[in-house]
Tab-separated table of C-alpha atoms in Angstrom:
chain	number	residue	atom	x	y	z
A	1	MET	CA	-12.237	32.895	-33.093
A	2	PHE	CA	-14.773	34.067	-35.729
A	3	ASN	CA	-18.370	33.100	-36.441
A	4	PRO	CA	-19.586	32.267	-39.984
A	5	LEU	CA	-20.279	35.978	-40.576
A	6	GLY	CA	-16.663	36.880	-39.877
A	7	ILE	CA	-17.471	38.533	-36.550
A	8	ARG	CA	-14.909	37.962	-33.805
A	9	VAL	CA	-16.426	36.390	-30.714
A	10	LEU	CA	-14.957	35.582	-27.310
A	11	LYS	CA	-14.243	32.014	-26.376
A	12	THR	CA	-16.006	31.189	-23.138
A	13	THR	CA	-16.167	28.045	-21.083
A	14	SER	CA	-19.882	27.759	-21.871
A	15	MET	CA	-19.027	27.542	-25.565
A	16	VAL	CA	-16.392	24.829	-25.036
A	17	SER	CA	-18.006	21.484	-24.800
A	18	ARG	CA	-16.448	19.133	-22.289
A	19	ARG	CA	-17.786	15.646	-21.995
A	20	ALA	CA	-18.387	14.862	-18.338
A	21	VAL	CA	-16.950	11.563	-17.161
A	22	HIS	CA	-19.215	10.023	-14.556
A	23	SER	CA	-18.414	7.159	-12.259
A	24	LYS	CA	-19.981	5.790	-9.148
A	25	GLN	CA	-18.282	5.981	-5.771
A	26	HIS	CA	-16.154	3.265	-4.212
A	27	SER	CA	-16.911	1.928	-0.742
A	28	LEU	CA	-15.375	-0.207	1.977
A	29	PRO	CA	-16.508	-1.415	5.403
A	30	ALA	CA	-15.250	0.997	8.053
A	31	ALA	CA	-15.920	2.451	11.477
A	32	TYR	CA	-15.375	5.848	13.074
A	33	TYR	CA	-14.099	6.125	16.645
A	34	ARG	CA	-13.125	8.798	19.091
A	35	GLY	CA	-9.951	7.849	20.891
A	36	GLY	CA	-8.873	10.180	23.701
A	37	THR	CA	-8.931	13.692	22.237
A	38	SER	CA	-8.725	12.528	18.607
A	39	ARG	CA	-10.947	10.821	16.024
A	40	ALA	CA	-10.085	8.429	13.199
A	41	VAL	CA	-11.535	6.205	10.512
A	42	PHE	CA	-10.904	2.505	11.265
A	43	PHE	CA	-10.431	-0.235	8.702
A	44	LYS	CA	-9.882	-3.940	9.057
A	45	GLN	CA	-6.650	-4.679	7.231
A	46	GLU	CA	-8.365	-7.486	5.290
A	47	ASP	CA	-10.698	-4.938	3.675
A	48	LEU	CA	-7.877	-2.816	2.226
A	49	PRO	CA	-5.708	-3.759	-0.772
A	50	ARG	CA	-2.971	-6.231	0.098
A	51	ASP	CA	-0.342	-3.939	-1.428
A	52	ARG	CA	0.027	-0.889	0.833
A	53	LYS	CA	1.034	1.350	-2.080
A	54	HIS	CA	-2.658	1.331	-3.061
A	55	TRP	CA	-3.792	2.602	0.345
A	56	ASP	CA	-2.814	6.269	-0.029
A	57	PRO	CA	-5.450	7.417	-2.558
A	58	ILE	CA	-8.163	5.574	-0.626
A	59	LEU	CA	-7.166	7.140	2.687
A	60	ARG	CA	-6.904	10.627	1.204
A	61	GLY	CA	-10.323	10.189	-0.367
A	62	VAL	CA	-12.123	9.086	2.796
A	63	ILE	CA	-10.487	11.800	4.922
A	64	GLY	CA	-10.942	14.580	2.342
A	65	SER	CA	-7.350	15.585	1.611
A	66	PRO	CA	-5.853	17.609	0.171
A	67	ASP	CA	-8.264	20.467	0.832
A	68	PRO	CA	-6.966	23.958	-0.075
A	69	TYR	CA	-9.658	25.403	2.200
A	70	GLY	CA	-8.291	23.428	5.142
A	71	ARG	CA	-11.653	22.003	6.219
A	72	GLN	CA	-11.769	18.502	4.675
A	73	LEU	CA	-15.492	18.966	4.049
A	74	ASP	CA	-15.510	16.305	1.325
A	75	GLY	CA	-14.346	13.640	3.757
A	76	LEU	CA	-14.336	12.677	7.415
A	77	GLY	CA	-11.360	14.783	8.488
A	78	GLY	CA	-11.997	17.840	10.593
A	79	GLY	CA	-9.424	20.354	9.382
A	80	ILE	CA	-6.990	19.816	12.296
A	81	SER	CA	-4.273	17.238	12.824
A	82	SER	CA	-6.091	15.418	15.647
A	83	LEU	CA	-8.987	14.649	13.272
A	84	SER	CA	-7.029	13.762	10.123
A	85	LYS	CA	-6.207	10.164	11.006
A	86	VAL	CA	-6.763	6.560	9.940
A	87	CYS	CA	-6.193	3.331	11.895
A	88	VAL	CA	-5.814	-0.081	10.274
A	89	VAL	CA	-6.223	-3.170	12.481
A	90	GLY	CA	-5.589	-6.788	11.589
A	91	PRO	CA	-4.235	-10.130	12.811
A	92	SER	CA	-1.013	-9.982	14.779
A	93	THR	CA	2.372	-10.555	13.172
A	94	HIS	CA	4.108	-10.363	16.573
A	95	ARG	CA	4.369	-13.275	18.975
A	96	ASP	CA	3.643	-11.059	22.004
A	97	ALA	CA	0.522	-9.415	20.587
A	98	ASP	CA	-3.079	-10.257	19.734
A	99	ILE	CA	-3.526	-7.747	16.902
A	100	ASP	CA	-1.553	-5.444	14.614
A	101	TYR	CA	-2.336	-1.722	14.487
A	102	THR	CA	-1.031	0.668	11.840
A	103	PHE	CA	-1.511	4.401	12.345
A	104	VAL	CA	-1.713	6.820	9.413
A	105	SER	CA	-1.557	10.611	9.695
A	106	LEU	CA	-2.785	12.587	6.682
A	107	GLY	CA	-1.939	16.104	5.625
A	108	ILE	CA	-4.855	18.511	5.422
A	109	LYS	CA	-3.894	20.921	2.630
A	110	ASN	CA	-1.305	18.609	1.074
A	111	THR	CA	-1.111	15.011	-0.130
A	112	ASN	CA	1.086	13.722	2.731
A	113	VAL	CA	0.272	10.220	3.974
A	114	ASP	CA	2.558	9.530	6.928
A	115	TYR	CA	3.184	6.065	8.406
A	116	SER	CA	6.190	7.096	10.517
A	117	SER	CA	4.652	7.430	13.991
A	118	ASN	CA	2.207	6.059	16.529
A	119	CYS	CA	-0.799	7.923	17.962
A	120	GLY	CA	-1.278	7.503	21.694
A	121	ASN	CA	-4.784	8.945	21.688
A	122	MET	CA	-6.143	6.746	18.912
A	123	ILE	CA	-4.553	3.627	20.335
A	124	SER	CA	-7.095	3.922	23.148
A	125	ALA	CA	-9.754	2.995	20.556
A	126	VAL	CA	-7.817	0.112	18.987
A	127	GLY	CA	-8.680	-2.438	21.684
A	128	PRO	CA	-12.392	-1.537	21.661
A	129	PHE	CA	-12.448	-1.696	17.840
A	130	ALA	CA	-10.801	-5.112	17.923
A	131	VAL	CA	-13.485	-6.361	20.313
A	132	ASP	CA	-16.408	-4.675	18.528
A	133	SER	CA	-15.290	-5.985	15.112
A	134	ARG	CA	-14.628	-9.496	16.450
A	135	LEU	CA	-10.937	-9.343	15.605
A	136	PHE	CA	-10.444	-10.082	19.309
A	137	PRO	CA	-13.411	-12.210	20.403
A	138	VAL	CA	-14.574	-12.156	24.011
A	139	ARG	CA	-17.253	-14.173	25.713
A	140	ASP	CA	-20.565	-12.403	26.202
A	141	ALA	CA	-20.261	-13.015	29.943
A	142	SER	CA	-16.832	-11.356	30.164
A	143	ALA	CA	-16.681	-8.184	32.220
A	144	SER	CA	-13.358	-6.951	30.838
A	145	ALA	CA	-10.824	-7.428	28.072
A	146	SER	CA	-7.064	-7.057	27.862
A	147	VAL	CA	-5.773	-6.722	24.307
A	148	ARG	CA	-2.076	-6.832	23.450
A	149	ILE	CA	-1.506	-4.447	20.553
A	150	HIS	CA	1.465	-4.461	18.183
A	151	ASN	CA	1.975	-1.000	16.714
A	152	THR	CA	3.528	-1.679	13.302
A	153	ASN	CA	4.764	1.921	12.953
A	154	THR	CA	7.154	1.587	15.898
A	155	GLY	CA	7.306	-2.158	16.539
A	156	LYS	CA	6.222	-1.526	20.147
A	157	ILE	CA	3.674	-3.419	22.267
A	158	ILE	CA	0.847	-1.731	24.153
A	159	HIS	CA	-1.543	-3.474	26.550
A	160	SER	CA	-5.092	-2.089	26.502
A	161	SER	CA	-7.467	-3.019	29.345
A	162	PHE	CA	-11.125	-1.967	29.473
A	163	PRO	CA	-14.598	-3.175	30.501
A	164	VAL	CA	-16.914	-5.019	28.109
A	165	VAL	CA	-20.690	-5.479	28.109
A	166	ASP	CA	-22.417	-8.304	26.212
A	167	GLY	CA	-19.328	-8.938	24.142
A	168	GLU	CA	-18.772	-5.293	23.135
A	169	ALA	CA	-16.468	-2.601	24.512
A	170	ALA	CA	-18.247	-0.591	27.202
A	171	SER	CA	-18.884	3.047	26.398
A	172	SER	CA	-20.573	4.398	29.531
A	173	GLY	CA	-18.631	4.948	32.726
A	174	ALA	CA	-17.629	7.452	35.377
A	175	PHE	CA	-14.157	8.325	34.072
A	176	SER	CA	-13.457	11.654	32.369
A	177	ILE	CA	-10.497	13.173	30.543
A	178	ASP	CA	-9.843	16.856	29.976
A	179	GLY	CA	-10.662	17.981	26.455
A	180	VAL	CA	-13.629	15.592	26.062
A	181	ALA	CA	-17.110	16.398	27.386
A	182	GLY	CA	-18.857	13.917	29.668
A	183	THR	CA	-17.709	10.633	31.152
A	184	ALA	CA	-17.039	7.177	29.726
A	185	ALA	CA	-15.504	3.795	30.509
A	186	ARG	CA	-11.862	3.970	31.588
A	187	ILE	CA	-9.211	2.442	29.325
A	188	LYS	CA	-5.801	1.644	30.784
A	189	LEU	CA	-2.888	1.753	28.345
A	190	ASP	CA	0.454	0.229	29.310
A	191	PHE	CA	3.224	1.018	26.824
A	192	ILE	CA	5.764	-1.794	27.209
A	193	HIS	CA	9.436	-0.824	26.850
A	194	PRO	CA	8.491	2.332	24.916
A	195	ALA	CA	12.036	3.705	24.593
A	196	GLY	CA	13.534	3.761	21.108
A	197	SER	CA	10.237	3.555	19.243
A	198	VAL	CA	11.837	4.783	16.003
A	199	THR	CA	15.513	5.438	16.744
A	200	GLY	CA	16.182	2.385	18.908
A	201	THR	CA	17.311	4.316	21.985
A	202	LEU	CA	15.873	6.646	24.637
A	203	LEU	CA	18.400	9.418	23.950
A	204	PRO	CA	19.155	9.191	20.219
A	205	THR	CA	21.681	12.058	20.220
A	206	GLY	CA	23.492	10.586	23.215
A	207	ASN	CA	22.867	13.770	25.201
A	208	ALA	CA	20.291	14.788	27.779
A	209	THR	CA	20.326	18.264	26.214
A	210	ASP	CA	21.520	19.589	22.846
A	211	ILE	CA	21.813	23.190	21.685
A	212	ILE	CA	19.781	23.889	18.551
A	213	ASP	CA	19.475	27.449	17.212
A	214	ASP	CA	21.076	28.548	20.513
A	215	ILE	CA	18.178	26.938	22.422
A	216	PRO	CA	18.617	24.029	24.879
A	217	ALA	CA	16.563	21.095	23.602
A	218	THR	CA	16.055	17.553	24.852
A	219	CYS	CA	15.692	14.937	22.103
A	220	ILE	CA	14.080	11.791	23.475
A	221	ASP	CA	12.408	8.743	21.950
A	222	ALA	CA	9.761	7.157	24.161
A	223	ALA	CA	6.538	6.069	22.396
A	224	ASN	CA	7.468	8.611	19.693
A	225	PRO	CA	10.535	10.776	19.023
A	226	CYS	CA	10.003	14.134	20.747
A	227	VAL	CA	11.833	17.407	21.342
A	228	PHE	CA	11.296	19.467	24.508
A	229	VAL	CA	12.263	23.126	24.782
A	230	ARG	CA	11.587	25.541	27.630
A	231	ALA	CA	9.167	28.351	26.920
A	232	GLN	CA	11.359	30.813	28.825
A	233	ASP	CA	14.282	30.110	26.473
A	234	LEU	CA	12.072	31.239	23.589
A	235	ASN	CA	10.879	34.303	25.525
A	236	VAL	CA	7.230	33.235	25.539
A	237	ASP	CA	4.752	32.347	28.265
A	238	GLY	CA	4.311	28.674	29.015
A	239	ASN	CA	0.516	28.874	29.199
A	240	LEU	CA	-0.138	30.183	25.691
A	241	SER	CA	-3.348	29.006	24.048
A	242	PRO	CA	-3.201	27.231	20.659
A	243	ASP	CA	-4.561	30.379	18.994
A	244	GLU	CA	-1.879	32.518	20.659
A	245	ILE	CA	0.825	30.138	19.453
A	246	THR	CA	-0.559	30.296	15.901
A	247	SER	CA	-0.813	34.089	15.887
A	248	HIS	CA	2.678	34.661	17.317
A	249	PRO	CA	4.789	36.200	14.533
A	250	ASP	CA	7.848	33.960	14.920
A	251	LEU	CA	7.124	31.042	17.248
A	252	LEU	CA	5.821	28.397	14.830
A	253	ALA	CA	8.680	28.955	12.392
A	254	GLN	CA	11.236	28.859	15.212
A	255	LEU	CA	9.790	25.652	16.641
A	256	ASP	CA	9.707	23.996	13.223
A	257	SER	CA	13.345	24.922	12.618
A	258	ILE	CA	14.344	23.361	15.947
A	259	ARG	CA	12.187	20.306	15.275
A	260	ARG	CA	13.678	19.657	11.861
A	261	GLN	CA	17.266	20.069	13.043
A	262	ALA	CA	16.490	17.777	15.970
A	263	GLY	CA	15.123	15.219	13.513
A	264	VAL	CA	18.469	15.197	11.723
A	265	LYS	CA	20.368	14.858	15.008
A	266	MET	CA	18.085	11.943	15.958
A	267	GLY	CA	18.814	10.179	12.681
A	268	LEU	CA	15.309	10.502	11.219
A	269	SER	CA	16.584	12.178	8.059
A	270	GLU	CA	19.827	13.354	6.507
A	271	THR	CA	18.416	16.830	5.853
A	272	PRO	CA	15.980	19.111	7.705
A	273	SER	CA	13.663	19.206	4.687
A	274	GLY	CA	13.405	15.416	4.723
A	275	VAL	CA	12.269	15.170	8.349
A	276	PRO	CA	8.716	13.714	8.508
A	277	GLY	CA	5.871	16.035	9.441
A	278	SER	CA	4.666	13.856	12.301
A	279	VAL	CA	7.970	13.120	14.093
A	280	PRO	CA	9.761	14.281	16.008
A	281	LYS	CA	6.989	16.078	17.796
A	282	ILE	CA	7.961	19.288	19.574
A	283	CYS	CA	6.641	20.620	22.853
A	284	LEU	CA	7.108	23.741	24.966
A	285	VAL	CA	7.519	23.064	28.688
A	286	SER	CA	7.536	25.479	31.586
A	287	VAL	CA	7.196	25.875	35.336
A	288	PRO	CA	3.569	26.457	36.396
A	289	SER	CA	2.916	29.757	38.111
A	290	VAL	CA	1.656	30.190	41.641
A	291	SER	CA	-1.062	32.746	41.013
A	292	ASP	CA	-1.333	33.636	37.308
A	293	ALA	CA	-5.025	34.322	36.650
A	294	ARG	CA	-5.206	32.039	33.624
A	295	ASP	CA	-3.485	29.184	35.461
A	296	VAL	CA	-5.828	29.605	38.416
A	297	GLU	CA	-8.866	29.478	36.118
A	298	GLN	CA	-7.581	26.369	34.321
A	299	LYS	CA	-6.409	24.718	37.565
A	300	GLN	CA	-2.856	24.660	36.288
A	301	THR	CA	-0.975	26.406	39.076
A	302	SER	CA	1.967	24.820	40.874
A	303	ALA	CA	-0.571	23.408	43.335
A	304	ASP	CA	-2.385	21.579	40.511
A	305	VAL	CA	0.270	20.400	38.037
A	306	ASP	CA	3.975	19.589	37.966
A	307	LEU	CA	4.663	21.363	34.674
A	308	LEU	CA	2.962	23.078	31.746
A	309	ALA	CA	3.210	21.664	28.227
A	310	ARG	CA	2.118	23.059	24.876
A	311	ALA	CA	2.602	20.533	22.087
A	312	LEU	CA	2.542	20.763	18.304
A	313	SER	CA	1.400	18.003	15.982
A	314	VAL	CA	2.055	18.128	12.218
A	315	GLY	CA	2.844	21.830	12.487
A	316	GLN	CA	-0.297	22.790	14.407
A	317	PRO	CA	-0.670	23.597	18.110
A	318	HIS	CA	-2.419	20.630	19.692
A	319	LYS	CA	-5.722	21.314	21.454
A	320	ALA	CA	-4.638	19.025	24.311
A	321	VAL	CA	-1.459	16.924	24.345
A	322	PRO	CA	-0.629	13.865	22.223
A	323	ILE	CA	-0.404	10.860	24.517
A	324	THR	CA	2.949	9.842	23.061
A	325	VAL	CA	4.267	13.323	23.929
A	326	ALA	CA	2.935	12.938	27.471
A	327	LEU	CA	4.664	9.563	27.790
A	328	ALA	CA	7.933	11.026	26.516
A	329	LEU	CA	7.538	13.904	28.991
A	330	ALA	CA	7.182	11.458	31.863
A	331	ALA	CA	10.334	9.672	30.718
A	332	ALA	CA	12.291	12.912	30.188
A	333	ALA	CA	11.367	14.042	33.688
A	334	ARG	CA	13.459	11.133	34.988
A	335	VAL	CA	16.503	11.932	32.811
A	336	SER	CA	18.881	14.131	34.793
A	337	GLY	CA	20.014	17.166	32.841
A	338	SER	CA	17.041	17.231	30.477
A	339	THR	CA	14.986	20.352	29.920
A	340	VAL	CA	12.032	18.591	31.552
A	341	ALA	CA	13.918	17.285	34.581
A	342	GLY	CA	15.148	20.803	35.234
A	343	ILE	CA	11.545	21.848	35.839
A	344	VAL	CA	10.475	19.068	38.189
A	345	GLU	CA	13.675	17.960	39.957
A	346	GLY	CA	13.615	18.572	43.672
A	347	LYS	CA	9.856	19.184	43.747
A	348	GLU	CA	7.275	17.056	45.495
A	349	LEU	CA	5.048	15.697	42.724
A	350	ILE	CA	1.314	16.364	42.766
A	351	ASP	CA	0.645	12.615	42.499
A	352	ASP	CA	3.101	9.855	43.384
A	353	ALA	CA	1.813	7.828	40.411
A	354	GLY	CA	3.586	10.071	37.902
A	355	ILE	CA	3.835	13.502	36.314
A	356	THR	CA	0.758	15.739	36.231
A	357	ILE	CA	0.869	17.760	33.012
A	358	GLY	CA	-1.070	20.971	32.421
A	359	HIS	CA	-1.964	21.137	28.715
A	360	ALA	CA	-4.095	23.404	26.548
A	361	SER	CA	-7.372	21.696	27.505
A	362	GLY	CA	-6.745	20.586	31.089
A	363	ASN	CA	-4.554	18.231	33.083
A	364	LEU	CA	-3.202	14.722	32.517
A	365	LEU	CA	-1.460	12.243	34.819
A	366	VAL	CA	1.055	9.914	33.179
A	367	GLY	CA	3.503	7.533	34.787
A	368	ALA	CA	6.890	6.138	33.733
A	369	ASN	CA	8.397	3.057	35.349
A	370	PHE	CA	12.162	2.433	35.246
A	371	ASP	CA	13.995	-0.786	36.052
A	372	ALA	CA	16.808	-0.832	38.594
A	373	ASP	CA	19.367	-0.446	35.784
A	374	GLY	CA	17.663	2.720	34.532
A	375	THR	CA	15.867	1.096	31.594
A	376	LEU	CA	12.419	2.500	30.838
A	377	ALA	CA	10.224	-0.547	31.507
A	378	SER	CA	6.777	0.869	30.824
A	379	ALA	CA	4.615	3.965	30.785
A	380	THR	CA	0.960	4.123	31.726
A	381	VAL	CA	-1.885	6.455	30.896
A	382	PHE	CA	-5.673	6.319	31.188
A	383	ARG	CA	-8.022	7.399	28.385
A	384	THR	CA	-11.554	6.925	27.059
A	385	ALA	CA	-12.851	5.982	23.605
A	386	ARG	CA	-16.162	5.400	21.861
A	387	ARG	CA	-17.508	3.934	18.629
A	388	LEU	CA	-19.328	6.693	16.726
A	389	PHE	CA	-20.517	4.732	13.709
A	390	GLU	CA	-19.775	1.711	11.572
A	391	GLY	CA	-20.884	0.745	8.094
A	392	LYS	CA	-19.582	1.629	4.622
A	393	ILE	CA	-17.374	4.589	3.829
A	394	PHE	CA	-17.265	6.142	0.347
A	395	TRP	CA	-14.678	7.911	-1.774
A	396	LYS	CA	-14.596	8.925	-5.414
A	397	ASP	CA	-12.105	8.751	-8.249
A	398	GLY	CA	-10.288	11.983	-9.038
A	399	SER	CA	-11.647	13.859	-6.028
A	400	MET	CA	-8.166	14.313	-4.624
A	401	SER	CA	-6.314	15.226	-7.773
């Protein structure tokens, strides 16, 4: 453009006037809890819009997604899948439950808002939240609570049992879980009839093992749809760290290809590209070594654990192991011919109560109970959880565009 004297000048952003549009932030009552090895923002369902189609922009705003930098600094996410979560709790719509719980997984760099799966770690905080928020009232003199939870994502029932103090969920205790510093009150989670959480059956392909990309893979649905492949079949060590999995030149792409094809075989989508990011989850399993230096240091030798597992969640190596993956592992260990059973069959288990899993942050014991007819009756795991804060959470218009 030219000035009044006919001299050509450059157009700069400082010379282009743009009227700023200001608006104040929105807010809602909320709480923030650690559940197992994850964290999530909690809402009462009554505080969110009645129409769920209006939830997505709110949830993205409070978590801080999408963030091209991958850090979610403008929200309460933490830049990894185990911290990019929301839980919504409300009155039960199921006759066998006290409360409803909806789990939401959010993409970090993208706009994905995924309602397709449950989260076993965060469900450990659902009972305590229900008590603390008075959705499940207890008497001040009560020493414990048992909350029956209906997970709306899968339609499954989970029983959560934990101590209470003066009408609130206890936080202090002597129980510890690997991946979380310190000790806390123990929470017992019983997943009732967890098979077929999404597909309606324990073995959705009808096979104990399928061949996908020339790799034996077990597709199983217990608590969440999962795929288990042996590390040795992919020519990698079973005790890789999350960073080593990420830096491997081919492994993540290979695992995602298997996962997506498994999702089609399990009936989750008609095409690999349409398979949700959160399910099926995929996990590497392997035989623990006797004397490998890393396994000795982590107490994950064959004397400490029954098998090694390295799980992925929403495309990222998990820092520990998703509880739903651990539950599916325990179930798969009892399915003859599965990739998991092949590792543990014929061995004396470390603990008669179930399978001891060596994961990226330590060890985990999880049990699966089958009826006489072979039906998966329940699966049990122990976790800890804690309320971190409660109050009002804020998000702004246009921050996620």
